[in-house]
Amino acid sequence: MATETETKQLWVCTSCGFVYDPDEGDPDGGIPPGTPFTEIPDTWFCPVCGARSERARTTCHAPMRHIKGWTWLDNDGVNLAATVLGGGLGMLGSLIK
Ligand SMILES: [Zn+2]
C-alpha cells in the first residue's frame, strides 16, 4: 500500500486563495506534476494572480501559506469529514426550526 497521501502538503496563495497541489504542479508555469513546493524556484509565482494581473505583478508576489492538512486524514478523508459535518449541521438547523 502506498502512503504518499500521508505526506501530501498543500499551499495556498494568501492573495487569491489559489491552492498549490504538488501532485498537479503548475505545468503552465514550468512546474511539472509531482514537484514539492520546496523545490519550486523563487521566480515562480501564483499562476492565478499572474494570469489575472499581468500588468500589476506586485499582487501576485503574495507569499504562499502552508495549509498542511491533518496528518491523520488524507484529502479524501477531509472532504468526507467536511461533507458529514455540513450535513450534520444542516440537519441540526432543520431540527432547531
Ligand atoms: Zn494568487
Short mmCIF file of C-alpha atoms and ligand atoms in Angstrom, two decimals:
data_model
loop_
_atom_site.label_atom_id
_atom_site.label_comp_id
_atom_site.label_asym_id
_atom_site.label_seq_id
_atom_site.Cartn_x
_atom_site.Cartn_y
_atom_site.Cartn_z
CA MET A 1 0.00 0.00 0.00
CA ALA A 2 1.34 3.42 -0.93
CA THR A 3 1.40 6.01 1.80
CA GLU A 4 2.08 9.02 -0.38
CA THR A 5 -1.03 10.86 0.73
CA GLU A 6 0.24 10.93 4.32
CA THR A 7 2.95 13.42 3.47
CA LYS A 8 0.94 15.41 0.97
CA GLN A 9 1.12 19.12 1.66
CA LEU A 10 -0.93 21.93 0.20
CA TRP A 11 -0.01 25.58 -0.08
CA VAL A 12 -2.39 28.43 -0.63
CA CYS A 13 -1.79 31.87 -2.13
CA THR A 14 -2.51 34.44 0.55
CA SER A 15 -3.64 36.87 -2.11
CA CYS A 16 -6.19 34.95 -4.18
CA GLY A 17 -6.61 31.61 -2.45
CA PHE A 18 -5.06 29.52 -5.22
CA VAL A 19 -4.01 26.17 -3.78
CA TYR A 20 -0.80 24.56 -4.97
CA ASP A 21 -1.08 20.79 -5.14
CA PRO A 22 2.31 19.08 -5.51
CA ASP A 23 0.62 16.19 -7.33
CA GLU A 24 -0.53 18.51 -10.09
CA GLY A 25 2.28 21.04 -10.08
CA ASP A 26 1.88 24.01 -12.39
CA PRO A 27 2.62 22.82 -15.94
CA ASP A 28 1.78 26.25 -17.36
CA GLY A 29 4.32 27.79 -15.01
CA GLY A 30 7.01 25.26 -15.80
CA ILE A 31 6.47 23.18 -12.69
CA PRO A 32 6.00 19.51 -13.58
CA PRO A 33 3.45 17.46 -11.62
CA GLY A 34 4.94 15.87 -8.54
CA THR A 35 7.16 18.83 -7.64
CA PRO A 36 7.23 19.55 -3.89
CA PHE A 37 6.57 23.18 -3.06
CA THR A 38 10.03 23.45 -1.51
CA GLU A 39 11.63 22.66 -4.88
CA ILE A 40 9.83 25.37 -6.79
CA PRO A 41 12.24 28.12 -7.90
CA ASP A 42 11.91 31.50 -6.22
CA THR A 43 10.99 33.03 -9.57
CA TRP A 44 7.74 31.08 -9.67
CA PHE A 45 4.64 32.96 -8.68
CA CYS A 46 1.00 32.17 -8.20
CA PRO A 47 -0.43 31.31 -11.65
CA VAL A 48 -3.88 32.66 -10.80
CA CYS A 49 -2.70 36.08 -9.70
CA GLY A 50 -0.23 36.13 -12.55
CA ALA A 51 -2.92 35.35 -15.11
CA ARG A 52 -5.28 37.85 -13.58
CA SER A 53 -2.87 40.73 -13.22
CA GLU A 54 -0.22 40.56 -15.88
CA ARG A 55 0.26 44.30 -15.71
CA ALA A 56 0.31 44.55 -11.94
CA ARG A 57 2.52 41.70 -10.93
CA THR A 58 3.12 43.08 -7.49
CA THR A 59 -0.10 41.50 -6.35
CA CYS A 60 0.99 38.03 -7.41
CA HIS A 61 4.06 38.01 -5.21
CA ALA A 62 1.96 37.29 -2.19
CA PRO A 63 3.60 34.57 -0.13
CA MET A 64 2.18 31.09 -0.34
CA ARG A 65 0.94 29.91 3.03
CA HIS A 66 1.31 26.36 4.15
CA ILE A 67 -2.07 24.79 4.81
CA LYS A 68 -0.90 21.29 5.59
CA GLY A 69 -3.85 19.01 6.12
CA TRP A 70 -4.47 16.92 9.16
CA THR A 71 -1.80 14.26 9.26
CA TRP A 72 -4.21 11.53 10.23
CA LEU A 73 -6.50 12.21 7.33
CA ASP A 74 -5.82 12.36 3.63
CA ASN A 75 -7.64 14.81 1.42
CA ASP A 76 -10.49 12.42 0.73
CA GLY A 77 -10.92 11.95 4.46
CA VAL A 78 -11.04 15.70 5.00
CA ASN A 79 -13.59 16.09 2.23
CA LEU A 80 -15.69 13.33 3.71
CA ALA A 81 -15.48 14.86 7.18
CA ALA A 82 -16.48 18.24 5.78
CA THR A 83 -19.43 16.70 3.96
CA VAL A 84 -20.59 14.80 7.02
CA LEU A 85 -20.12 17.85 9.20
CA GLY A 86 -22.01 20.03 6.73
CA GLY A 87 -24.83 17.51 6.50
CA GLY A 88 -24.98 17.18 10.27
CA LEU A 89 -25.16 20.92 10.71
CA GLY A 90 -27.85 21.12 8.08
CA MET A 91 -29.93 18.51 9.91
CA LEU A 92 -29.38 20.30 13.19
CA GLY A 93 -30.53 23.52 11.62
CA SER A 94 -33.76 21.97 10.38
CA LEU A 95 -34.38 20.33 13.77
CA ILE A 96 -33.97 23.60 15.64
CA LYS A 97 -36.59 25.26 13.47
ZN ZN B 1 -2.58 34.11 -6.11
#
